[in-house]
Amino acid sequence: MTNPRPVVALKRYERSPDSLRELIGRCEGFERLKPDHRVFIKPNLVALDDRYPMSLYGVFSTTRLVRDMVLVLKEFGVNDITIGEGSARGKDFGVPTMGIFRILGYPLLEERYGVKLVDLLEGPFEELSFEDFTIEVSRPILETDFLINMPVLKTHNQARLSLGLKNLKGSLSLKSRKFCHGRSGSLDHHLSLFVEKIRPALTVLDGIYGLEKGPFYLGKAVLMNALAASRDPLAADVAGSALAGIDPGSVPHIKEYAGRHGLSLNLNDFEFRGTPIRELQHPLKWDSTWREDDTGPRAWDRLGIFGISMPKYDETVCTGCSGLYGTILTLVMASYTGVPSSEIEILTGKTMKPSGRAGKTMLVGNCMIKENRKDPSIKEAVLVKGCPPSLRSVFDALARCGIQAREDIYAGFRQTLFDRYKGKEGFDESFFYLKR
C-alpha cells in the first residue's frame, strides 16, 4: 500500500477570518487539535528598525492573519493560546519582540481573547542535540501541544526562500543563531534540521504580500493574496516555492531535508486542494547579481562606482550584520563622488579575506576583525567593532576611509522606500496594525 500524498490547501485571500477558516478546512488542519490543547503560534516578525521608517509588506506576517488564526481557534473551543517570536535586535539596533507586539497592537489579542505573548529570545532555553552539536531552543515553543507555524512568503538573499522550515530559526537563542552562520556547517544544513525537533502541527503560509530580494526592508513587496496550509511542513514549503515560481529542488535547505528523508519534491506527488497554483503564483526574484570579479553589485557599473570593493555576502553573515550590509551598500552609492586615491575594500561575515590590493580595508563586525586584523596583506585596517556594530560606527568607519556618508541622504532614501507603497492598490497598513 502506497503512502497517501501530503495534502496542501491553497486559497486566495478575500476576507477575514473566512479565507483562513476555509483554508484550514481544506487541509483538515485541525484534525488532531483538541479544545484543551496548548496552542503556540509562531509568526515571522524578523526585526523592526527603530531609527527610520520601515515598510512591513512581505517582511512580517500580517497581524490580520494572526488575529484570524486566534479567532478560528477560539471558534474551535481553544482557550490556551500563546503567540511567540524572537525578533532580532542588537545593542544599538532593533525593537525587542514585546515592543514590536505593542506597536502592531498584539496586546489587544491579550485583552479580548486571553492570548499570551512571549519573547522567545528571553528563554528559558533547552539544549537539543543535532548530529554532533547542540542548539538552544526556547522552551515555550517546545512545551506546546499544537504548534502553528505562520511564515511569510518571501525570498532570502542567503537561503533563497524563507518559508516554514526557515521560520523555525526564530525560536533559537541568539548564541545558537550565530552558530548557524558559523564555520561548523552551512546555514542551509542547519535550516534543514530544525524541523526534526521543532515539529509544527500546522503550517500556514502568509502570502498576502510576497517579497522579492528579501528578507528585509530593501526587498520589493508584491501583492499576491495567496494563502497555503498543510499539516506536512515540507509540503507547505514546496507549495510556497511553487507560488514564488522557484523550483523547491533549487532551495538547498528544502532539498537537503527532503533528501535526508527520501521525500519527493515533485509537485505531482502532492495533493493540492483549492485554488490552482497557477492562479496564485507570482515569480519572485530572490537575489542581486554581482560583478564577475566580486567587487560589488552589477548596479555599480551602471552608477559608475569603481575603486571600492564590497564582496557579496555569504552564509556566515548573521542577522545583525546582514541588516547593516544593505545599509553600507546604500551609503556607498549615495555618497560616491569619484574614484578614491587608493582602493577601499569592505569585508563582512566570518571567512572573507583581504585582497592585498586595497589601501584601506574596512572590517565590519567582531567576527571579521578577529579573522583578519593581523593579516599582513592589509595596508590599513579600519575596524568597525560590535556584534553587530552600531550605525554610528559604520558612518565613522566610512569617513575614515574617505567616504563622507551623509545621514540625511540615507534617511531620505529610507523614507523613499517606505513611501513607495503609499496609494498603491491593495497595499493597506491595517493588515499589520490592530486598532481598538
Short mmCIF file of C-alpha atoms in Angstrom, two decimals:
data_model
loop_
_atom_site.label_atom_id
_atom_site.label_comp_id
_atom_site.label_asym_id
_atom_site.label_seq_id
_atom_site.Cartn_x
_atom_site.Cartn_y
_atom_site.Cartn_z
CA MET A 1 0.00 0.00 0.00
CA THR A 2 1.42 3.38 -1.04
CA ASN A 3 1.51 6.31 1.35
CA PRO A 4 -1.12 8.98 0.68
CA ARG A 5 0.13 12.14 -0.92
CA PRO A 6 0.69 15.05 1.50
CA VAL A 7 -2.20 17.50 1.32
CA VAL A 8 -1.76 21.22 0.75
CA ALA A 9 -4.63 23.69 0.76
CA LEU A 10 -4.46 26.82 -1.39
CA LYS A 11 -6.76 29.81 -1.22
CA ARG A 12 -6.90 33.36 -2.46
CA TYR A 13 -7.21 35.71 0.50
CA GLU A 14 -10.52 37.57 0.23
CA ARG A 15 -11.84 38.36 3.70
CA SER A 16 -11.21 37.73 7.37
CA PRO A 17 -11.48 35.29 9.00
CA ASP A 18 -13.43 33.32 6.38
CA SER A 19 -10.50 32.79 4.00
CA LEU A 20 -8.33 31.27 6.71
CA ARG A 21 -11.16 29.16 8.11
CA GLU A 22 -11.83 27.70 4.65
CA LEU A 23 -8.10 27.12 4.06
CA ILE A 24 -7.70 25.15 7.28
CA GLY A 25 -10.78 23.11 6.49
CA ARG A 26 -9.46 22.13 3.07
CA CYS A 27 -6.29 20.59 4.51
CA GLU A 28 -8.02 19.22 7.64
CA GLY A 29 -5.59 21.35 9.59
CA PHE A 30 -7.35 20.94 12.94
CA GLU A 31 -7.94 17.20 12.63
CA ARG A 32 -5.57 16.47 15.53
CA LEU A 33 -6.37 19.58 17.55
CA LYS A 34 -8.33 19.28 20.79
CA PRO A 35 -10.02 22.19 22.60
CA ASP A 36 -7.90 21.63 25.72
CA HIS A 37 -4.60 21.75 23.80
CA ARG A 38 -1.98 24.39 24.49
CA VAL A 39 -1.54 26.12 21.13
CA PHE A 40 1.55 28.12 20.15
CA ILE A 41 1.53 30.44 17.11
CA LYS A 42 4.91 31.39 15.60
CA PRO A 43 4.66 34.29 13.10
CA ASN A 44 7.60 35.93 11.34
CA LEU A 45 8.38 39.32 12.89
CA VAL A 46 12.05 39.21 11.91
CA ALA A 47 13.18 42.65 13.15
CA LEU A 48 11.98 46.24 13.26
CA ASP A 49 14.24 49.22 12.65
CA ASP A 50 13.58 51.87 15.30
CA ARG A 51 15.60 54.64 13.60
CA TYR A 52 13.98 55.01 10.20
CA PRO A 53 10.55 54.31 8.71
CA MET A 54 10.20 50.71 7.59
CA SER A 55 7.54 49.07 5.45
CA LEU A 56 6.27 45.72 6.75
CA TYR A 57 4.78 44.40 3.49
CA GLY A 58 6.24 40.98 2.79
CA VAL A 59 8.68 41.35 5.71
CA PHE A 60 6.31 40.49 8.60
CA SER A 61 3.46 38.01 8.84
CA THR A 62 0.32 40.09 8.62
CA THR A 63 -1.18 40.81 12.01
CA ARG A 64 -4.61 40.37 10.46
CA LEU A 65 -3.93 36.73 9.54
CA VAL A 66 -2.53 36.05 13.02
CA ARG A 67 -5.66 37.56 14.52
CA ASP A 68 -7.77 35.45 12.19
CA MET A 69 -5.96 32.35 13.47
CA VAL A 70 -6.82 33.34 17.03
CA LEU A 71 -10.49 33.80 16.06
CA VAL A 72 -10.67 30.42 14.31
CA LEU A 73 -9.00 28.71 17.28
CA LYS A 74 -11.46 30.33 19.67
CA GLU A 75 -14.34 29.13 17.50
CA PHE A 76 -12.91 25.64 17.81
CA GLY A 77 -13.01 25.97 21.59
CA VAL A 78 -9.29 26.52 22.26
CA ASN A 79 -8.56 28.82 25.20
CA ASP A 80 -4.83 28.34 25.82
CA ILE A 81 -3.17 30.30 23.01
CA THR A 82 0.35 31.72 23.02
CA ILE A 83 1.95 33.86 20.30
CA GLY A 84 5.73 33.97 20.36
CA GLU A 85 8.60 35.32 18.31
CA GLY A 86 12.27 36.16 18.86
CA SER A 87 12.76 39.32 16.81
CA ALA A 88 16.39 40.12 16.08
CA ARG A 89 18.00 43.10 17.71
CA GLY A 90 21.42 44.38 18.64
CA LYS A 91 22.86 46.77 21.18
CA ASP A 92 22.09 49.78 19.00
CA PHE A 93 19.53 48.37 16.61
CA GLY A 94 16.04 46.98 16.66
CA VAL A 95 12.94 46.87 18.79
CA PRO A 96 12.57 44.00 21.30
CA THR A 97 9.84 41.50 20.48
CA MET A 98 7.46 42.77 23.14
CA GLY A 99 7.88 46.28 21.75
CA ILE A 100 7.01 45.05 18.26
CA PHE A 101 3.94 43.32 19.68
CA ARG A 102 2.86 46.64 21.23
CA ILE A 103 3.46 48.62 18.03
CA LEU A 104 1.39 46.15 15.98
CA GLY A 105 -1.46 46.01 18.50
CA TYR A 106 -0.99 42.44 19.71
CA PRO A 107 -1.91 43.41 23.31
CA LEU A 108 -5.50 43.73 22.02
CA LEU A 109 -5.43 39.97 21.46
CA GLU A 110 -4.43 39.59 25.11
CA GLU A 111 -7.29 41.78 26.26
CA ARG A 112 -10.01 40.35 24.03
CA TYR A 113 -9.11 36.67 23.79
CA GLY A 114 -6.76 35.91 26.68
CA VAL A 115 -3.82 35.27 24.36
CA LYS A 116 -0.35 35.15 25.94
CA LEU A 117 2.60 36.93 24.27
CA VAL A 118 6.14 35.60 24.59
CA ASP A 119 9.57 36.85 23.56
CA LEU A 120 11.39 33.67 22.58
CA LEU A 121 14.78 35.36 22.99
CA GLU A 122 14.10 35.71 26.72
CA GLY A 123 14.15 31.92 27.18
CA PRO A 124 14.36 29.76 29.15
CA PHE A 125 16.16 27.56 26.64
CA GLU A 126 16.52 23.83 26.26
CA GLU A 127 19.51 22.24 24.57
CA LEU A 128 18.59 19.90 21.73
CA SER A 129 21.10 17.59 20.12
CA PHE A 130 21.57 17.62 16.35
CA GLU A 131 24.21 15.30 14.97
CA ASP A 132 27.44 16.38 16.69
CA PHE A 133 26.27 19.74 18.01
CA THR A 134 23.55 21.20 20.23
CA ILE A 135 21.15 24.07 19.65
CA GLU A 136 19.39 26.15 22.30
CA VAL A 137 15.65 26.34 21.60
CA SER A 138 13.19 28.44 23.57
CA ARG A 139 11.32 26.11 25.88
CA PRO A 140 7.82 27.67 25.43
CA ILE A 141 7.70 26.56 21.77
CA LEU A 142 8.71 23.03 22.78
CA GLU A 143 6.17 22.68 25.58
CA THR A 144 3.12 23.30 23.40
CA ASP A 145 0.65 20.60 22.33
CA PHE A 146 -0.04 22.13 18.93
CA LEU A 147 2.48 24.37 17.13
CA ILE A 148 1.19 26.56 14.31
CA ASN A 149 3.95 27.97 12.11
CA MET A 150 2.92 31.15 10.24
CA PRO A 151 5.80 32.25 7.97
CA VAL A 152 5.71 34.91 5.27
CA LEU A 153 6.13 34.08 1.59
CA LYS A 154 9.43 35.82 0.99
CA THR A 155 12.76 35.34 -0.66
CA HIS A 156 16.01 35.37 1.28
CA ASN A 157 19.39 36.52 -0.01
CA GLN A 158 21.22 33.69 1.79
CA ALA A 159 18.67 30.86 1.89
CA ARG A 160 16.79 31.67 -1.39
CA LEU A 161 13.43 31.31 0.38
CA SER A 162 12.28 31.98 3.92
CA LEU A 163 9.20 29.82 4.46
CA GLY A 164 8.19 27.35 7.17
CA LEU A 165 11.46 25.49 7.75
CA LYS A 166 13.41 28.76 7.89
CA ASN A 167 10.89 30.47 10.21
CA LEU A 168 11.69 27.98 12.97
CA LYS A 169 15.13 29.61 13.35
CA GLY A 170 13.34 32.40 15.22
CA SER A 171 12.88 30.07 18.19
CA LEU A 172 16.63 29.73 18.79
CA SER A 173 18.76 31.61 21.30
CA LEU A 174 20.95 34.39 19.96
CA LYS A 175 24.05 32.28 20.55
CA SER A 176 22.61 29.39 18.56
CA ARG A 177 21.53 31.65 15.71
CA LYS A 178 25.08 32.90 15.36
CA PHE A 179 26.33 29.32 15.47
CA CYS A 180 24.15 28.51 12.45
CA HIS A 181 26.09 31.13 10.45
CA GLY A 182 29.46 29.79 11.57
CA ARG A 183 32.19 27.67 10.12
CA SER A 184 30.93 24.38 11.55
CA GLY A 185 28.38 23.82 8.79
CA SER A 186 26.42 25.66 6.16
CA LEU A 187 23.40 27.77 7.06
CA ASP A 188 21.26 25.64 4.73
CA HIS A 189 22.30 22.46 6.52
CA HIS A 190 21.20 23.90 9.86
CA LEU A 191 17.92 25.17 8.39
CA SER A 192 17.14 21.67 7.16
CA LEU A 193 17.48 20.26 10.70
CA PHE A 194 15.28 22.42 12.94
CA VAL A 195 12.03 20.77 11.91
CA GLU A 196 13.37 17.41 13.11
CA LYS A 197 12.93 18.57 16.72
CA ILE A 198 10.59 21.58 16.41
CA ARG A 199 7.67 19.97 14.62
CA PRO A 200 4.71 22.14 13.58
CA ALA A 201 1.28 20.52 13.67
CA LEU A 202 0.16 23.02 11.04
CA THR A 203 1.98 25.45 8.74
CA VAL A 204 0.04 28.39 7.33
CA LEU A 205 1.93 30.38 4.72
CA ASP A 206 1.03 34.07 4.63
CA GLY A 207 1.41 35.17 1.03
CA ILE A 208 -0.93 38.13 1.15
CA TYR A 209 2.22 40.10 0.38
CA GLY A 210 5.23 38.35 -1.12
CA LEU A 211 8.74 39.78 -1.05
CA GLU A 212 11.36 39.85 -3.80
CA LYS A 213 15.06 40.14 -2.94
CA GLY A 214 14.26 39.77 0.75
CA PRO A 215 14.25 39.18 3.59
CA PHE A 216 14.25 42.76 4.91
CA TYR A 217 13.17 46.30 4.04
CA LEU A 218 15.31 46.61 0.89
CA GLY A 219 13.19 43.90 -0.75
CA LYS A 220 10.29 44.70 -3.05
CA ALA A 221 6.82 43.67 -1.86
CA VAL A 222 4.32 42.14 -4.26
CA LEU A 223 0.57 41.87 -3.68
CA MET A 224 -0.25 38.16 -4.09
CA ASN A 225 -3.23 37.44 -1.81
CA ALA A 226 -2.05 33.84 -1.66
CA LEU A 227 -2.55 31.51 1.30
CA ALA A 228 -1.28 27.94 1.68
CA ALA A 229 -1.58 25.48 4.55
CA SER A 230 -0.55 21.93 5.31
CA ARG A 231 -0.07 19.59 8.24
CA ASP A 232 3.11 18.47 6.48
CA PRO A 233 5.88 21.09 6.89
CA LEU A 234 7.72 20.04 3.73
CA ALA A 235 4.53 20.17 1.69
CA ALA A 236 3.89 23.74 2.84
CA ASP A 237 7.37 24.82 1.73
CA VAL A 238 7.00 23.04 -1.60
CA ALA A 239 3.77 24.96 -2.17
CA GLY A 240 5.45 28.21 -1.17
CA SER A 241 8.29 27.57 -3.59
CA ALA A 242 5.82 26.94 -6.39
CA LEU A 243 3.89 30.11 -5.55
CA ALA A 244 7.16 32.07 -5.79
CA GLY A 245 7.98 30.44 -9.13
CA ILE A 246 11.06 28.76 -7.67
CA ASP A 247 11.87 25.06 -8.05
CA PRO A 248 11.90 23.64 -4.49
CA GLY A 249 14.80 21.42 -5.55
CA SER A 250 16.88 24.58 -6.08
CA VAL A 251 16.39 25.69 -2.46
CA PRO A 252 19.26 23.95 -0.65
CA HIS A 253 17.72 23.52 2.80
CA ILE A 254 14.44 22.21 1.38
CA LYS A 255 16.29 19.84 -0.93
CA GLU A 256 18.51 18.58 1.88
CA TYR A 257 15.61 17.90 4.24
CA ALA A 258 13.69 16.03 1.53
CA GLY A 259 16.74 14.04 0.50
CA ARG A 260 17.56 13.00 4.05
CA HIS A 261 14.08 11.51 4.41
CA GLY A 262 13.72 10.14 0.89
CA LEU A 263 10.84 12.53 0.12
CA SER A 264 9.80 13.80 -3.27
CA LEU A 265 9.79 17.44 -4.31
CA ASN A 266 7.81 16.73 -7.46
CA LEU A 267 4.54 18.70 -7.40
CA ASN A 268 2.71 15.68 -8.79
CA ASP A 269 3.46 13.83 -5.56
CA PHE A 270 1.39 16.29 -3.50
CA GLU A 271 -2.37 16.70 -3.33
CA PHE A 272 -3.27 20.35 -3.86
CA ARG A 273 -6.77 21.35 -2.82
CA GLY A 274 -8.49 24.62 -3.59
CA THR A 275 -7.29 27.43 -5.83
CA PRO A 276 -4.87 26.22 -8.54
CA ILE A 277 -1.25 27.30 -8.01
CA ARG A 278 -1.13 28.95 -11.42
CA GLU A 279 -3.88 31.38 -10.35
CA LEU A 280 -1.93 32.49 -7.27
CA GLN A 281 1.66 32.22 -8.49
CA HIS A 282 3.85 35.27 -8.85
CA PRO A 283 7.52 34.62 -9.73
CA LEU A 284 9.77 36.35 -7.19
CA LYS A 285 13.41 37.30 -7.80
CA TRP A 286 15.50 36.17 -4.86
CA ASP A 287 18.98 37.59 -5.38
CA SER A 288 21.01 40.52 -6.69
CA THR A 289 23.68 39.95 -9.30
CA TRP A 290 27.32 40.75 -8.58
CA ARG A 291 30.24 41.66 -10.79
CA GLU A 292 32.26 38.72 -12.06
CA ASP A 293 35.25 39.86 -10.00
CA ASP A 294 33.01 40.05 -6.89
CA THR A 295 33.86 43.68 -6.14
CA GLY A 296 30.28 44.89 -5.91
CA PRO A 297 26.76 44.60 -7.35
CA ARG A 298 26.40 44.99 -11.09
CA ALA A 299 24.35 48.12 -10.44
CA TRP A 300 27.62 49.80 -9.50
CA ASP A 301 28.73 49.52 -13.14
CA ARG A 302 25.66 51.46 -14.20
CA LEU A 303 26.29 54.05 -11.49
CA GLY A 304 29.98 54.32 -12.34
CA ILE A 305 31.24 53.22 -8.92
CA PHE A 306 34.83 52.00 -9.05
CA GLY A 307 37.73 51.87 -6.64
CA ILE A 308 35.56 50.49 -3.84
CA SER A 309 35.21 46.74 -3.37
CA MET A 310 32.46 45.04 -1.37
CA PRO A 311 32.38 41.26 -1.98
CA LYS A 312 28.99 39.58 -1.96
CA TYR A 313 27.60 38.47 1.42
CA ASP A 314 27.96 34.81 2.27
CA GLU A 315 26.21 32.40 4.63
CA THR A 316 28.43 33.37 7.56
CA VAL A 317 26.92 36.86 7.83
CA CYS A 318 24.43 36.51 10.68
CA THR A 319 21.25 38.52 11.12
CA GLY A 320 22.74 41.51 12.92
CA CYS A 321 25.47 42.27 10.39
CA SER A 322 23.28 41.31 7.44
CA GLY A 323 20.98 44.16 8.43
CA LEU A 324 23.95 46.53 8.03
CA TYR A 325 25.08 45.07 4.71
CA GLY A 326 22.38 46.75 2.64
CA THR A 327 22.86 49.94 4.63
CA ILE A 328 26.56 50.08 3.75
CA LEU A 329 25.83 49.40 0.08
CA THR A 330 23.28 52.21 0.09
CA LEU A 331 25.62 54.65 1.86
CA VAL A 332 28.38 53.95 -0.66
CA MET A 333 26.04 54.53 -3.59
CA ALA A 334 24.60 57.71 -2.07
CA SER A 335 27.98 59.18 -1.09
CA TYR A 336 30.21 58.24 -4.02
CA THR A 337 31.95 61.27 -5.51
CA GLY A 338 34.60 59.62 -7.65
CA VAL A 339 37.34 57.02 -7.69
CA PRO A 340 39.26 57.21 -4.38
CA SER A 341 43.01 57.83 -4.44
CA SER A 342 43.60 54.28 -3.19
CA GLU A 343 41.27 51.29 -3.32
CA ILE A 344 38.88 50.66 -0.43
CA GLU A 345 37.54 47.21 0.38
CA ILE A 346 34.71 46.35 2.79
CA LEU A 347 34.63 42.85 4.27
CA THR A 348 31.83 41.16 6.22
CA GLY A 349 30.96 37.80 7.76
CA LYS A 350 33.48 35.31 9.15
CA THR A 351 35.51 33.97 6.20
CA MET A 352 36.25 36.79 3.73
CA LYS A 353 39.93 37.55 3.13
CA PRO A 354 41.61 40.82 2.16
CA SER A 355 42.70 41.17 -1.46
CA GLY A 356 46.08 42.72 -0.69
CA ARG A 357 45.34 45.47 -3.22
CA ALA A 358 43.36 47.90 -1.07
CA GLY A 359 44.84 50.91 0.61
CA LYS A 360 42.20 50.63 3.34
CA THR A 361 40.35 47.53 4.45
CA MET A 362 37.16 48.01 6.43
CA LEU A 363 36.44 45.02 8.69
CA VAL A 364 32.77 45.00 9.68
CA GLY A 365 31.89 43.28 12.94
CA ASN A 366 33.83 41.49 15.65
CA CYS A 367 33.99 38.21 13.70
CA MET A 368 35.63 39.84 10.68
CA ILE A 369 38.02 41.76 12.91
CA LYS A 370 39.06 38.58 14.71
CA GLU A 371 39.57 36.80 11.38
CA ASN A 372 41.69 39.42 9.63
CA ARG A 373 43.03 42.20 11.84
CA LYS A 374 46.53 40.64 11.90
CA ASP A 375 46.62 39.77 8.20
CA PRO A 376 49.92 41.15 6.85
CA SER A 377 48.39 41.92 3.45
CA ILE A 378 46.21 44.66 4.97
CA LYS A 379 47.84 48.07 4.48
CA GLU A 380 45.47 49.94 6.81
CA ALA A 381 42.70 48.22 8.77
CA VAL A 382 39.57 50.21 9.61
CA LEU A 383 37.81 48.36 12.40
CA VAL A 384 34.02 48.51 12.81
CA LYS A 385 33.60 46.93 16.23
CA GLY A 386 30.39 45.42 17.57
CA CYS A 387 28.14 42.38 17.34
CA PRO A 388 26.55 43.87 15.38
CA PRO A 389 28.23 47.29 15.03
CA SER A 390 26.20 50.43 15.56
CA LEU A 391 25.13 52.53 12.59
CA ARG A 392 27.16 55.40 14.03
CA SER A 393 30.31 53.27 13.93
CA VAL A 394 29.62 52.47 10.27
CA PHE A 395 29.37 56.18 9.42
CA ASP A 396 32.62 56.84 11.30
CA ALA A 397 34.43 53.97 9.56
CA LEU A 398 33.32 55.12 6.11
CA ALA A 399 34.59 58.61 6.96
CA ARG A 400 37.99 57.16 7.93
CA CYS A 401 38.00 55.52 4.51
CA GLY A 402 37.34 58.88 2.87
CA ILE A 403 33.65 58.24 2.17
CA GLN A 404 31.69 61.12 3.68
CA ALA A 405 28.34 59.41 4.14
CA ARG A 406 25.51 61.84 4.89
CA GLU A 407 22.88 60.61 7.25
CA ASP A 408 20.24 62.98 5.84
CA ILE A 409 20.65 61.42 2.39
CA TYR A 410 20.35 57.95 3.85
CA ALA A 411 17.27 58.98 5.85
CA GLY A 412 15.72 60.33 2.66
CA PHE A 413 16.41 57.04 0.89
CA ARG A 414 14.75 55.09 3.70
CA GLN A 415 11.74 57.39 3.53
CA THR A 416 11.54 56.76 -0.22
CA LEU A 417 11.49 53.00 0.38
CA PHE A 418 8.71 53.44 2.90
CA ASP A 419 6.65 55.75 0.67
CA ARG A 420 6.78 53.58 -2.46
CA TYR A 421 3.66 51.62 -1.42
CA LYS A 422 1.53 54.62 -0.46
CA GLY A 423 -1.59 54.84 -2.56
CA LYS A 424 -0.76 51.59 -4.33
CA GLU A 425 -3.80 49.40 -4.84
CA GLY A 426 -4.03 46.56 -2.33
CA PHE A 427 -1.33 47.88 0.00
CA ASP A 428 -3.13 48.55 3.26
CA GLU A 429 -1.25 49.16 6.53
CA SER A 430 -4.26 47.98 8.54
CA PHE A 431 -3.15 44.42 7.70
CA PHE A 432 -0.35 44.96 10.21
CA TYR A 433 -1.78 47.25 12.88
CA LEU A 434 -4.65 46.26 15.16
CA LYS A 435 -6.72 49.19 16.40
CA ARG A 436 -9.34 49.49 19.10
#
